[in-house]
Amino acid sequence: MGMALCKGFPFPGGRLPDFVTCAGLQLRGSVRGLANCGLSCCINALLQTFAATTELEELLSRWQPSETFDKKNVPLELKRALDAMKDKRQSSPHLDFLKCLHEHNICRLTQHDADEVFHTILNLIQKQMSDQQIAAEIKNLYKIDVEECTECEKCRNVHRTPNIFLSFPLPLHEGENTLMDCFRMFFKPQRLEGSEAFYCVKCEEKMSSTQRCKLVSLPSILCINLKRFRSSRGYTRKLKDKVSFPESINMAEMLPEEHSQLAERRYRLYGVVVHTGMPMMGHYTAYIYTTDSKWYYIDDSHTHQVSWEEVQSTYGGRERETAYMLLYRTLSSEAAPESNP
Ligand SMILES: [Zn+2]
């Protein structure tokens, strides 16, 4: 891979100190904490997942803008923040990025929803990047193509609407869920009737219909948003129910049968954005799987190495911490051994 990896530091008790010097090498296999600057835990946790997404970093490093930008350019400040994070002498490598987001209504001293901020950042990259080719490649990294198919129950005409997701919005039910349950629930056909009936262009009136979502393509970075926050009548409730998720997934086992053409796709978990506490006054942390195959827990400036069992403590249920966003990376074909004929 040609990356400079720093392996085998003798950290007492397996804990990684916040500041590590590594004889001028860039610490690609390690993590660093980020100070909490004005309730920045949500952006800090997201920045940790962006830093762990080496594919994103490689695309950003190919972008060499010649023009000068003001301090409102999100892709540029993200690129700078990710570079600065690798230099452990910089105590606040994310400060300019936070200021930049503040200019785009992701204000400091405010609690944010990590999935919303994730979307805002990716959308601003699309809008503000001078190299549209690289911007498109960044979008493709995360892009999930779906098709909403609505079938009229009378004439059987199917109306198809293409749509894209940058994160998979998976619902959960109260009680215990597996990730597969959430996927199955997402793809369950919905009946649209009464006030929700769909306008059929053939029947030329609103008809009872069945709506189902069809998956068209999967990305190399699969971001999953567990829909733990539910709003109704101006009040947001958090579902703390258990959702278990595996370290690696085979989409063949996750998706309903009609998606089998896409199913032979394997992913490995490398990032978990965790929410703790109440919807409006919670705290975000992250678990990151590094290129040297270790899990780390990152709570703002504090970081330490953890086991996979500790990552599993974010499943929810009785636990305080609940996983909110999951980042899976596709395993390359050479990583998944093919069976010989
Ligand atoms: Zn019809």
Coordinates of C-alpha atoms and ligand atoms in Angstrom, one line a residue:
M1 CA 0.0 0.0 0.0
G2 CA 3.0 2.3 0.4
M3 CA 1.7 3.9 3.6
A4 CA 3.9 4.7 6.5
L5 CA 2.6 2.6 9.3
C6 CA 3.8 2.9 12.9
K7 CA 3.3 -0.4 14.6
G8 CA 4.2 -1.8 17.9
F9 CA 4.5 1.2 20.2
P10 CA 5.0 0.0 23.8
F11 CA 2.0 1.8 25.4
P12 CA 1.6 0.7 29.0
G13 CA -1.8 -1.0 29.5
G14 CA -2.5 -0.8 25.8
R15 CA -3.6 2.8 26.1
L16 CA -2.6 5.2 23.4
P17 CA -1.6 8.7 24.7
D18 CA -3.2 11.7 23.0
F19 CA 0.2 12.9 21.7
V20 CA 2.5 10.5 20.1
T21 CA 5.7 11.4 18.3
C22 CA 6.8 9.1 15.6
A23 CA 10.1 10.3 14.3
G24 CA 8.6 12.4 11.5
L25 CA 6.4 9.7 10.1
Q26 CA 2.7 10.3 9.5
L27 CA 0.6 8.2 11.9
R28 CA -1.7 6.4 9.5
G29 CA -2.3 3.4 11.6
S30 CA -3.1 5.4 14.7
V31 CA -5.6 7.9 15.9
R32 CA -5.4 11.3 17.7
G33 CA -7.9 13.1 19.9
L34 CA -9.5 16.4 19.0
A35 CA -10.2 19.0 21.7
N36 CA -13.9 19.8 22.3
C37 CA -14.2 23.4 21.1
G38 CA -17.6 24.8 21.8
L39 CA -19.7 21.5 21.8
S40 CA -17.8 20.2 18.8
C41 CA -18.1 16.5 19.8
C42 CA -20.4 15.8 16.9
I43 CA -18.1 17.2 14.3
N44 CA -15.1 15.7 16.1
A45 CA -16.6 12.2 15.9
L46 CA -17.4 12.8 12.1
L47 CA -13.9 14.1 11.5
Q48 CA -12.5 10.9 13.0
T49 CA -14.6 8.8 10.6
F50 CA -13.4 11.0 7.6
A51 CA -9.8 10.6 8.7
A52 CA -10.3 6.8 8.8
T53 CA -11.8 6.9 5.3
T54 CA -8.5 6.8 3.5
E55 CA -10.3 6.6 0.2
L56 CA -11.7 10.1 0.8
E57 CA -8.3 11.4 1.9
E58 CA -6.7 10.1 -1.3
L59 CA -9.3 11.9 -3.4
L60 CA -8.9 15.1 -1.5
S61 CA -5.1 14.9 -1.8
R62 CA -5.5 14.7 -5.6
W63 CA -7.3 18.0 -5.5
Q64 CA -4.7 20.8 -5.7
P65 CA -6.7 24.0 -6.0
S66 CA -4.8 26.8 -7.7
E67 CA -7.4 29.5 -6.9
T68 CA -7.6 31.2 -3.6
F69 CA -10.6 30.6 -1.5
D70 CA -12.1 32.4 1.4
K71 CA -12.5 30.6 4.7
K72 CA -15.9 29.4 3.7
N73 CA -14.7 26.5 1.5
V74 CA -15.7 23.3 3.2
P75 CA -13.8 20.8 1.0
L76 CA -10.6 22.9 1.4
E77 CA -10.9 23.2 5.2
L78 CA -11.7 19.5 5.4
K79 CA -8.6 18.7 3.4
R80 CA -6.5 21.0 5.6
A81 CA -8.0 19.6 8.8
L82 CA -7.3 16.0 7.8
D83 CA -3.7 16.9 6.9
A84 CA -3.3 18.8 10.2
M85 CA -4.7 15.9 12.2
K86 CA -1.7 13.9 11.1
D87 CA 0.7 16.4 12.7
K88 CA 0.5 15.7 16.4
R89 CA 2.2 18.9 17.3
Q90 CA -0.9 20.8 16.2
S91 CA -3.1 21.0 19.2
S92 CA -6.3 22.1 17.4
P93 CA -6.0 20.9 13.8
H94 CA -9.8 21.2 13.4
L95 CA -10.4 24.8 14.5
D96 CA -10.6 26.3 11.0
F97 CA -12.9 23.6 9.9
L98 CA -15.2 24.3 12.8
K99 CA -15.2 28.0 12.0
C100 CA -15.9 27.2 8.3
L101 CA -18.9 25.0 9.2
H102 CA -20.1 27.7 11.5
E103 CA -20.3 29.9 8.4
H104 CA -22.7 27.3 6.9
N105 CA -25.1 27.2 9.8
I106 CA -23.5 24.4 11.6
C107 CA -23.0 26.7 14.5
R108 CA -20.8 26.2 17.4
L109 CA -22.2 26.0 20.9
T110 CA -25.1 24.0 19.4
Q111 CA -26.0 20.3 19.5
H112 CA -26.1 18.8 16.0
D113 CA -27.4 15.6 14.5
A114 CA -24.3 13.7 13.2
D115 CA -26.2 12.3 10.1
E116 CA -27.4 15.8 9.1
V117 CA -23.9 17.3 9.5
F118 CA -22.5 14.4 7.5
H119 CA -24.9 15.2 4.7
T120 CA -24.3 19.0 4.9
I121 CA -20.5 18.4 4.6
L122 CA -20.8 16.0 1.6
N123 CA -23.3 18.4 -0.2
L124 CA -21.0 21.4 0.3
I125 CA -18.1 19.4 -1.1
Q126 CA -20.3 18.9 -4.2
K127 CA -21.1 22.6 -4.4
Q128 CA -17.8 24.1 -3.5
M129 CA -15.1 21.9 -5.0
S130 CA -13.5 23.5 -8.0
D131 CA -12.7 20.1 -9.5
Q132 CA -16.1 18.6 -10.3
Q133 CA -14.5 15.3 -11.4
I134 CA -13.1 14.7 -7.9
A135 CA -16.3 16.0 -6.3
A136 CA -18.2 13.3 -8.3
E137 CA -15.8 10.6 -7.2
I138 CA -16.2 11.6 -3.6
K139 CA -20.0 11.4 -4.0
N140 CA -19.7 8.0 -5.7
L141 CA -17.7 6.7 -2.7
Y142 CA -20.8 6.9 -0.6
K143 CA -23.6 6.9 -3.1
I144 CA -26.4 4.3 -2.8
D145 CA -28.7 4.2 -5.8
V146 CA -32.2 3.1 -5.2
E147 CA -35.5 3.1 -7.1
E148 CA -38.8 3.8 -5.5
C149 CA -41.4 1.6 -7.2
T150 CA -45.0 2.4 -6.7
E151 CA -47.5 0.0 -8.1
C152 CA -51.1 0.9 -8.7
E153 CA -53.3 -1.8 -7.2
K154 CA -55.9 -1.4 -9.9
C155 CA -54.1 -1.2 -13.2
R156 CA -50.7 -2.6 -11.9
N157 CA -48.8 0.3 -13.6
V158 CA -45.5 0.8 -11.8
H159 CA -44.2 4.3 -11.3
R160 CA -40.4 4.4 -10.8
T161 CA -38.5 7.2 -9.1
P162 CA -34.7 7.1 -8.9
N163 CA -33.2 8.3 -5.7
I164 CA -29.9 8.3 -4.0
F165 CA -28.8 8.0 -0.4
L166 CA -25.4 9.1 1.0
S167 CA -26.3 7.1 4.2
F168 CA -28.7 4.2 4.4
P169 CA -31.6 5.3 6.6
L170 CA -32.4 2.1 8.5
P171 CA -35.4 2.0 10.7
L172 CA -35.5 0.0 14.0
H173 CA -38.4 -1.3 16.0
E174 CA -38.8 -1.3 19.7
G175 CA -37.1 -4.3 21.3
E176 CA -34.2 -6.2 19.9
N177 CA -33.0 -5.7 16.3
T178 CA -30.2 -7.2 14.2
L179 CA -28.8 -5.2 11.3
M180 CA -30.6 -7.7 9.0
D181 CA -33.9 -7.0 10.7
C182 CA -33.4 -3.3 10.0
F183 CA -32.6 -3.9 6.3
R184 CA -35.6 -6.2 6.0
M185 CA -37.8 -3.6 7.6
F186 CA -36.5 -0.9 5.2
F187 CA -37.3 -3.0 2.1
K188 CA -40.8 -4.1 3.4
P189 CA -43.5 -3.0 0.9
Q190 CA -45.7 -0.2 2.2
R191 CA -49.3 0.1 1.4
L192 CA -50.3 3.7 0.4
E193 CA -54.0 4.3 0.8
G194 CA -56.5 6.9 1.9
S195 CA -54.8 10.3 2.3
E196 CA -51.5 8.7 1.3
A197 CA -52.8 7.2 -1.9
F198 CA -50.6 7.6 -4.9
Y199 CA -51.6 9.5 -8.1
C200 CA -51.7 6.9 -10.9
V201 CA -51.0 8.5 -14.3
K202 CA -52.9 5.7 -16.1
C203 CA -56.0 5.7 -13.9
E204 CA -55.7 9.5 -13.6
E205 CA -56.7 9.5 -10.0
K206 CA -55.3 8.8 -6.6
M207 CA -55.2 5.0 -6.1
S208 CA -54.3 2.6 -3.4
S209 CA -50.8 1.5 -4.2
T210 CA -47.9 -0.6 -2.9
Q211 CA -44.6 1.1 -2.6
R212 CA -41.3 -0.7 -2.3
C213 CA -37.7 0.4 -2.6
K214 CA -35.3 -1.4 -4.9
L215 CA -31.6 -1.2 -4.5
V216 CA -29.8 -0.4 -7.7
S217 CA -26.2 -0.1 -6.6
L218 CA -24.0 -0.2 -3.5
P219 CA -21.0 2.0 -2.8
S220 CA -17.5 1.2 -1.7
I221 CA -18.1 3.1 1.6
L222 CA -21.5 2.0 3.1
C223 CA -22.6 4.5 5.7
I224 CA -25.6 3.3 7.7
N225 CA -27.8 5.7 9.8
L226 CA -29.7 3.9 12.5
K227 CA -32.9 6.0 12.8
R228 CA -32.9 6.4 16.5
F229 CA -34.4 9.8 16.6
R230 CA -38.1 10.1 16.0
S231 CA -39.8 13.4 15.9
S232 CA -43.5 14.1 16.3
R233 CA -45.3 17.3 17.3
G234 CA -42.1 19.2 17.9
Y235 CA -40.8 16.6 20.3
T236 CA -37.8 14.3 19.5
R237 CA -37.6 11.0 21.1
K238 CA -34.6 8.7 21.1
L239 CA -35.0 4.9 20.6
K240 CA -32.4 3.3 22.8
D241 CA -33.3 -0.2 21.6
K242 CA -30.7 -2.8 20.8
V243 CA -29.4 -3.1 17.3
S244 CA -26.6 -5.7 17.0
F245 CA -24.3 -5.3 14.0
P246 CA -21.4 -7.6 12.9
E247 CA -17.8 -6.6 12.1
S248 CA -18.2 -7.9 8.6
I249 CA -21.3 -8.3 6.5
N250 CA -22.2 -10.2 3.5
M251 CA -25.0 -8.3 1.8
A252 CA -26.4 -11.6 0.5
E253 CA -27.5 -12.3 4.0
M254 CA -28.8 -8.8 4.7
L255 CA -31.0 -8.1 1.7
P256 CA -34.3 -9.6 0.7
E257 CA -34.0 -12.1 -2.2
E258 CA -35.0 -9.8 -5.0
H259 CA -31.7 -7.9 -4.5
S260 CA -29.6 -11.0 -5.0
Q261 CA -27.9 -9.6 -8.1
L262 CA -26.1 -7.1 -5.8
A263 CA -25.7 -9.3 -2.8
E264 CA -22.2 -10.8 -3.3
R265 CA -20.7 -7.8 -1.7
R266 CA -18.8 -8.0 1.5
Y267 CA -18.1 -5.1 3.8
R268 CA -16.0 -4.6 6.9
L269 CA -16.9 -2.2 9.7
Y270 CA -14.3 0.6 10.3
G271 CA -16.2 3.4 12.1
V272 CA -19.0 3.8 14.6
V273 CA -20.4 7.2 15.5
V274 CA -21.9 6.8 19.0
H275 CA -24.6 9.0 20.7
T276 CA -25.0 9.0 24.4
G277 CA -27.7 10.8 26.4
M278 CA -30.8 12.7 25.4
P279 CA -31.7 13.8 21.9
M280 CA -31.0 17.5 22.4
M281 CA -28.3 17.3 25.0
G282 CA -26.3 14.3 24.2
H283 CA -22.6 13.6 23.5
Y284 CA -20.9 12.0 20.4
T285 CA -17.9 9.7 20.4
A286 CA -16.4 7.4 17.9
Y287 CA -14.9 3.9 17.5
I288 CA -12.4 3.7 14.7
Y289 CA -10.7 0.6 13.2
T290 CA -7.3 1.7 12.0
T291 CA -5.1 0.5 9.1
D292 CA -3.0 -1.5 11.6
S293 CA -6.1 -3.5 12.5
K294 CA -6.9 -2.1 16.0
W295 CA -10.1 -0.6 17.4
Y296 CA -9.8 2.7 19.2
Y297 CA -12.3 4.6 21.2
I298 CA -12.2 8.4 20.7
D299 CA -14.0 10.7 23.1
D300 CA -12.9 14.2 21.9
S301 CA -9.3 14.6 23.0
H302 CA -9.2 11.2 24.8
T303 CA -8.3 8.1 22.9
H304 CA -7.6 4.5 23.9
Q305 CA -7.4 1.1 22.3
V306 CA -10.3 -1.2 22.8
S307 CA -11.4 -4.7 21.9
W308 CA -14.2 -5.5 19.4
E309 CA -16.3 -6.6 22.5
E310 CA -16.1 -3.0 23.8
V311 CA -17.3 -1.7 20.4
Q312 CA -20.3 -4.1 20.8
S313 CA -21.3 -2.3 24.0
T314 CA -22.8 0.4 21.6
Y315 CA -25.5 -2.0 20.4
G316 CA -28.0 -0.2 22.8
G317 CA -30.7 -1.8 24.9
R318 CA -29.5 -1.4 28.4
E319 CA -26.2 0.2 27.5
R320 CA -25.7 3.9 27.9
E321 CA -23.9 4.4 24.5
T322 CA -25.8 3.7 21.3
A323 CA -24.3 3.3 17.8
Y324 CA -25.9 5.9 15.6
M325 CA -23.9 5.7 12.3
L326 CA -22.0 2.7 11.0
L327 CA -19.3 2.9 8.4
Y328 CA -18.5 -0.2 6.4
R329 CA -15.9 -0.5 3.7
T330 CA -16.1 -2.9 0.8
L331 CA -13.6 -5.7 0.9
S332 CA -11.5 -5.7 -2.3
S333 CA -11.7 -8.7 -4.5
E334 CA -8.3 -9.9 -3.5
A335 CA -9.3 -9.7 0.2
A336 CA -12.2 -12.0 -0.4
P337 CA -10.7 -15.3 -1.6
E338 CA -12.5 -16.8 -4.6
S339 CA -13.2 -20.5 -4.6
N340 CA -11.2 -22.3 -7.2
P341 CA -13.2 -24.0 -10.0
Ligands
ZN1 ZN -53.6 2.8 -12.0

